Coordinates of C-alpha atoms and ligand atoms in Angstrom, one line a residue:
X1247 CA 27.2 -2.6 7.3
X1248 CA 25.2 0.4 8.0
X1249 CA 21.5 -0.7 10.1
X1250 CA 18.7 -0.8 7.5
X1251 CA 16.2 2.1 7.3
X1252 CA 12.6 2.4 7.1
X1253 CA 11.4 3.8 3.2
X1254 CA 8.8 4.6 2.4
X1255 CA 7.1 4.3 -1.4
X1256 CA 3.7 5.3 -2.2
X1257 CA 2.1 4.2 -6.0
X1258 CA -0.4 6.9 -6.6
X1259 CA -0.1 6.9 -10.2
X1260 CA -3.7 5.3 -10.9
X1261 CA -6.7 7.1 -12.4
X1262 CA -9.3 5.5 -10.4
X1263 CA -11.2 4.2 -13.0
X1264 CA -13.7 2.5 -10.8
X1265 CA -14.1 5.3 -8.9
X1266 CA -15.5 6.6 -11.8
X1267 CA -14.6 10.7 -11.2
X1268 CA -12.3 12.7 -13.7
X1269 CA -9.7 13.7 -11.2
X1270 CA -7.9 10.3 -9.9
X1271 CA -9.3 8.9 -6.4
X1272 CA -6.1 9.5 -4.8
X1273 CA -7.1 13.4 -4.9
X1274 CA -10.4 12.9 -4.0
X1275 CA -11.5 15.1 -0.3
X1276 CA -11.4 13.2 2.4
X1277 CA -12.3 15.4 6.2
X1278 CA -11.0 19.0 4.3
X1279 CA -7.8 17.0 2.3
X1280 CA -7.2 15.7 -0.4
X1281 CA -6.6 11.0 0.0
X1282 CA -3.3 11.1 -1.2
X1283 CA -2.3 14.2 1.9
X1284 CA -3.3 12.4 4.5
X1285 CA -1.4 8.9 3.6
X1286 CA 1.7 11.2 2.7
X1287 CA 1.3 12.8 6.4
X1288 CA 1.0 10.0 8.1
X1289 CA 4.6 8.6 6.7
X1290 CA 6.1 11.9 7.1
X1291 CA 5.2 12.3 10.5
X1292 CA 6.7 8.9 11.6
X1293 CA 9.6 8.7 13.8
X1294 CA 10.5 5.3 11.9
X1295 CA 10.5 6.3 8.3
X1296 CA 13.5 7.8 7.2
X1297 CA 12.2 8.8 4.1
X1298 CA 8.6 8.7 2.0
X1299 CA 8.7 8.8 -2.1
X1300 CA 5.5 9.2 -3.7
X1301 CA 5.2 8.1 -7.5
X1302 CA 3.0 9.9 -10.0
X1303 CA 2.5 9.3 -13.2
X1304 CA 4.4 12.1 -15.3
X1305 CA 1.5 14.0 -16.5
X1306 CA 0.1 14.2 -13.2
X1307 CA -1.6 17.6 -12.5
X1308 CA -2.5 17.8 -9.2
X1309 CA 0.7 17.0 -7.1
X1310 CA 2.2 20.9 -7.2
X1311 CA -1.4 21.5 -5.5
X1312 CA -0.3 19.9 -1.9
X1313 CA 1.9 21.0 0.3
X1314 CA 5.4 20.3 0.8
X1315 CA 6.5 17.6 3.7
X1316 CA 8.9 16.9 5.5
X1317 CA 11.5 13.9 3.8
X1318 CA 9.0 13.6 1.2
X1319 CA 9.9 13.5 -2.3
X1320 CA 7.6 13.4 -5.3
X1321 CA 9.0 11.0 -8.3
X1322 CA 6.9 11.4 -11.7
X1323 CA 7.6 7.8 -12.9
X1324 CA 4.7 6.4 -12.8
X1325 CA 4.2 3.0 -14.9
X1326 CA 1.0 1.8 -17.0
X1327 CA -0.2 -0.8 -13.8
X1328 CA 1.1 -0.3 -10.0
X1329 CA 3.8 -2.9 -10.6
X1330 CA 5.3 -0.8 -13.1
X1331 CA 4.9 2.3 -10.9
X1332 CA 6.3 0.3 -7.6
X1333 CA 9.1 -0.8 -10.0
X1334 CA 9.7 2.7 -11.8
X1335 CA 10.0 4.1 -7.8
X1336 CA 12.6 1.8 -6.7
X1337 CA 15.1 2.1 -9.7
X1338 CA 14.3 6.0 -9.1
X1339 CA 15.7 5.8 -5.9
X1340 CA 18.5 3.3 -6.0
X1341 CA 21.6 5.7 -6.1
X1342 CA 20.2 6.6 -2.4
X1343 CA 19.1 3.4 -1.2
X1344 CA 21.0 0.4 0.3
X1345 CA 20.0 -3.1 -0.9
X1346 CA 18.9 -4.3 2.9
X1347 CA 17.1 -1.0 3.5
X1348 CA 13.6 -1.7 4.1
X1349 CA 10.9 -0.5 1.7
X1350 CA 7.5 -0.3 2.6
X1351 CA 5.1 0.1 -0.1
X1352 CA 1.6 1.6 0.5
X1353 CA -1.4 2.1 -1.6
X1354 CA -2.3 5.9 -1.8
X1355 CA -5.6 4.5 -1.7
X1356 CA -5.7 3.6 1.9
X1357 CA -5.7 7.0 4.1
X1358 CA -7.2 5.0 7.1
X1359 CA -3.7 3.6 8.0
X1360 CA -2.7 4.8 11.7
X1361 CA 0.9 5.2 13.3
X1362 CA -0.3 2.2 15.3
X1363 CA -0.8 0.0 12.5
X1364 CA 2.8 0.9 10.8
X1365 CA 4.2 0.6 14.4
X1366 CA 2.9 -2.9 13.9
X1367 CA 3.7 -4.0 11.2
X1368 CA 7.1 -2.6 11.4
X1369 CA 7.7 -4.4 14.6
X1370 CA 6.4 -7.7 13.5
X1371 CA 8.7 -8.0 10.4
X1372 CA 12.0 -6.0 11.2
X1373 CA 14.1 -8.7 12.2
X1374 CA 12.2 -11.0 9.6
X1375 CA 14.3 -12.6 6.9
X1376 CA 11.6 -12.5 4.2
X1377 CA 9.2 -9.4 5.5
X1378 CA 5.9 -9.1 5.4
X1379 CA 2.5 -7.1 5.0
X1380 CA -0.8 -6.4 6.8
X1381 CA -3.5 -7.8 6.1
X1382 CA -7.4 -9.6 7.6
X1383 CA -8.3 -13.0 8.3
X1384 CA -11.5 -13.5 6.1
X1385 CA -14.5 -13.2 8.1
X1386 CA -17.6 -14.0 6.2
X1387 CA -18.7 -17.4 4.6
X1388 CA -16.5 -17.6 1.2
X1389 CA -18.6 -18.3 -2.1
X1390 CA -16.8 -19.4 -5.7
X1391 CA -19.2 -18.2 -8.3
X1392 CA -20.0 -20.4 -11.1
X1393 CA -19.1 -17.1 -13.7
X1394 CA -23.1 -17.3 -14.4
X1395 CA -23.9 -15.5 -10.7
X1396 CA -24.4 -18.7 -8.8
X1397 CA -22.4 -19.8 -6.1
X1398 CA -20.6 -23.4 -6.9
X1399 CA -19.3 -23.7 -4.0
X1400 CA -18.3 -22.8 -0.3
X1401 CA -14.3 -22.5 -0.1
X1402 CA -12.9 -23.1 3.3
X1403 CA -12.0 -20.1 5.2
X1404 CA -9.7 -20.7 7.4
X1405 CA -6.7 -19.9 5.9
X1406 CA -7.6 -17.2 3.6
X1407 CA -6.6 -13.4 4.3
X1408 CA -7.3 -10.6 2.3
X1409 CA -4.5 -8.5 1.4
X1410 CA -3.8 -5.0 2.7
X1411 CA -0.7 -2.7 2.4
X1412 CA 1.9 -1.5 3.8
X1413 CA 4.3 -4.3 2.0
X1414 CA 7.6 -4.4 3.7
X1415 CA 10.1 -6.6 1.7
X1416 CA 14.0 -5.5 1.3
X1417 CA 15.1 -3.0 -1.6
X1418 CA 17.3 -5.5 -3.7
X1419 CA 14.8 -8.2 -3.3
X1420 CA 11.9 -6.3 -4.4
X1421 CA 13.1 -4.9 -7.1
X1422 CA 14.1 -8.3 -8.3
X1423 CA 11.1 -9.7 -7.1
X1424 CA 9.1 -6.9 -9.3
X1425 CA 11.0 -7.6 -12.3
X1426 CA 11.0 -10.9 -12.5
X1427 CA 7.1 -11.8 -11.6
X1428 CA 4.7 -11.3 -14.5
X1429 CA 1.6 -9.3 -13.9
X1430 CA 1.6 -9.0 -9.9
X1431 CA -1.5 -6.8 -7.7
X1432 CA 1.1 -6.7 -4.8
X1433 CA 4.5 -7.1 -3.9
X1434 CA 4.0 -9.8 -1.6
X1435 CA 2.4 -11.9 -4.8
X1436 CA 6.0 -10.9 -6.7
X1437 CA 7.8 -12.7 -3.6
X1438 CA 5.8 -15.3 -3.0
X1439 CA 7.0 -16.2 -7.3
X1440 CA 10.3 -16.6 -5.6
X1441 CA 9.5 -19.0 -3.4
X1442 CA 9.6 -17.4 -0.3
X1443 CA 6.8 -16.6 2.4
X1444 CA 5.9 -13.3 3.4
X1445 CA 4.8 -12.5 7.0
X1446 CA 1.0 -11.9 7.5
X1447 CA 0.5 -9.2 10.2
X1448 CA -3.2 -8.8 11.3
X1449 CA -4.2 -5.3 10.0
X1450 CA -7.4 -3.2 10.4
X1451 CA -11.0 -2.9 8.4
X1452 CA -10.0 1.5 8.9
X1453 CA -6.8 0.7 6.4
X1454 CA -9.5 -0.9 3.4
X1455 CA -8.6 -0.2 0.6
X1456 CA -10.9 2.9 -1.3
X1457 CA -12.0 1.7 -4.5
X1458 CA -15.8 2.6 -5.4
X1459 CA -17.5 5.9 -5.0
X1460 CA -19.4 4.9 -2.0
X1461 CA -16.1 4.1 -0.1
X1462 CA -15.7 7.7 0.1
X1463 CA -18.6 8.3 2.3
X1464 CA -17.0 5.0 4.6
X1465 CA -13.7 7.1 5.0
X1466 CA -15.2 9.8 6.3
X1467 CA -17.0 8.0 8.8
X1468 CA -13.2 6.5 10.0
X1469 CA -11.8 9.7 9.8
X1470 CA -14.9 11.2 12.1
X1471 CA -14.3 8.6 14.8
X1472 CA -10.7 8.2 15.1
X1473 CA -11.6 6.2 18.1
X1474 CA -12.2 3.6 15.7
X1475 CA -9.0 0.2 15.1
Ligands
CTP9 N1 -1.4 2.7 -9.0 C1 -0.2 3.3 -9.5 N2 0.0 3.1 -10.9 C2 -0.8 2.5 -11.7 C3 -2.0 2.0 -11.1 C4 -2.3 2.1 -9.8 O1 0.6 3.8 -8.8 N3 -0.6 2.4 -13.0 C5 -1.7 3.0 -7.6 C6 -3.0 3.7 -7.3 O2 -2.8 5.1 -7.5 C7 -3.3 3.3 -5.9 C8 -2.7 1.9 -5.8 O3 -1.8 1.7 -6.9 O4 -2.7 4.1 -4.9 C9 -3.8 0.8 -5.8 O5 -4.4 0.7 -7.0 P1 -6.0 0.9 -7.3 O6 -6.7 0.9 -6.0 O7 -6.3 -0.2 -8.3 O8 -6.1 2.3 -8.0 P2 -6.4 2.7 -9.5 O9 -5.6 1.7 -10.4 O10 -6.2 4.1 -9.6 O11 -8.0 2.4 -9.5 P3 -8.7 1.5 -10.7 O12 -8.1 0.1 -10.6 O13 -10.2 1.6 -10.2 O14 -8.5 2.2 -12.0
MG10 MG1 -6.0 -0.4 -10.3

C-alpha cells in the first residue's frame, strides 16, 4: 500500500453574498492580492501537500486572472452550497487519488492560515484513525437568544469550539461522508452523521473565517503584523 499523501481542496465557488460586493469575497484585495492567492500560495508552497485543487463554480470569471502555481490545479465544478462544491472536487479528482490519501479541505475564505498552523494540524491528525480539523475553544460567555433579541439563557461553555478549517478526513470516507449527510456547513458535521469523532486541534483567531465587509479591514491588520498566532 503506497503511504497516504497530503491534498489539498479549496471550495471557492461562493458569491459572498454577505459580503455584499459584486465580485465574490474570495477575489476581494487583501495586502496587494487577491483572498483566494494568498490561501492558494500558502498550500502550494508547503513541503507536505502533494497537491492543491481549487473548485470554482463554472462561470467563474476571475480565476484566468491569477497566476499559475506550482501543483495547483483549478477544477470549474463548483456546486449550488460548499458541500456540493467539496463533493463536485473530490469525484473530480478520484481517477488520481487513493482512497486513504488525506484530503484537507479549506475555506478560500480564510487567507490568515500560516504553514505553522497546517504543520499542526497535519501533525496532530496523521496517524489518526478518524482525522480531524482546527478549530477555538469558545472564549466569551455563550447566550441562546429567545428568537425576539433577548437572551434565554447562558449555555455552558466549556465544551463548545467553534469550527475553523482546514478539515482533514480520508478521501473515500469523505466523499461518503458528503454524500450521505444532508445539508452539512463542514465536513467534520458530514462525519460526525457517521458516527465517528473528528479530532479538534486548537487553531488561531488569524485563520477566522472572512465573512462581512468589515472583516476585510481585520485581514489586513493580520496580514501587516505577521508577528501575530
Ligand atoms: N463555497 C463554495 N461553493 C458554494 C458556497 C461556498 O465553494 N456554493 C465556498 C466559499 O467560496 C468559501 C467557503 O465555501 O470559500 C466558505 O463559505 P462562505 O464563507 O459561506 O462563502 P460564501 O458562501 O461565498 O459567502 P455567503 O455565505 O456570504 O454567500
Ligand atoms: Mg455561504
Amino acid at each position: 500500500m503506497s503511504v497516504p499523501r497530503f491534498i489539498a481542496l479549496i471550495p471557492a465557488a461562493g458569491v459572498g453574498e454577505r459580503m455584499g460586493t459584486s465580485m465574490p469575497k474570495q477575489y476581494a484585495q487583501l495586502a496587494g492580492r487577491p483572498m483566494l492567492q494568498h490561501v492558494m500560495e500558502t498550500f502550494s508552497s508547503s513541503s507536505l501537500i502533494s497537491h492543491t485543487f481549487v473548485v470554482v463554480s463554472a462561470n467563474d470569471a476571475y480565476i484566468s486572472d491569477l497566476p499559475e502555481l506550482p501543483r495547483t490545479t483549478i477544477l470549474k465544478c463548483g456546486g449550488a452550497a460548499r458541500q456540493d462544491s467539496v463533493t463536485n472536487g473530490l469525484l473530480a479528482i478520484g481517477s488520481q487519488t487513493e482512497d486513504d490519501d488525506w484530503i484537507l479541505v479549506h475555506d478560500a475564505a480564510r487567507p490568515g492560515l500560516t504553514h505553522d498552523l497546517l504543520d499542526k494540524l497535519i501533525a496532530f491528525v496523521k496517524d489518526d484513525a478518524v482525522g480531524g480539523l482546527l478549530a477555538l475553544p469558545m472564549v466569551d460567555t455563550i447566550k441562546r437568544s429567545d428568537g425576539h433579541g433577548r437572551s434565554e439563557m447562558t449555555v455552558e461553555r466549556s465544551a463548545l469550539w467553534s469550527a475553523q478549517t482546514p478539515q482533514m478526513f480520508r478521501y473515500a470516507q469523505l466523499l461518503q461522508a458528503l454524500q450521505q449527510a444532508q445539508q452539512v456547513t463542514d465536513e467534520a458535521s458530514a462525519i460526525e452523521a457517521m458516527g465517528h469523532r473528528p479530532k479538534l486541534v486548537e487553531g488561531s483567531a488569524r485563520n477566522f473565517k472572512v465573512t462581512l465587509p468589515q472583516d476585510l479591514l481585520l485581514a489586513e491588520l493580520i496580514f501587516k503584523d505577521q508577528g501575530m498566532s
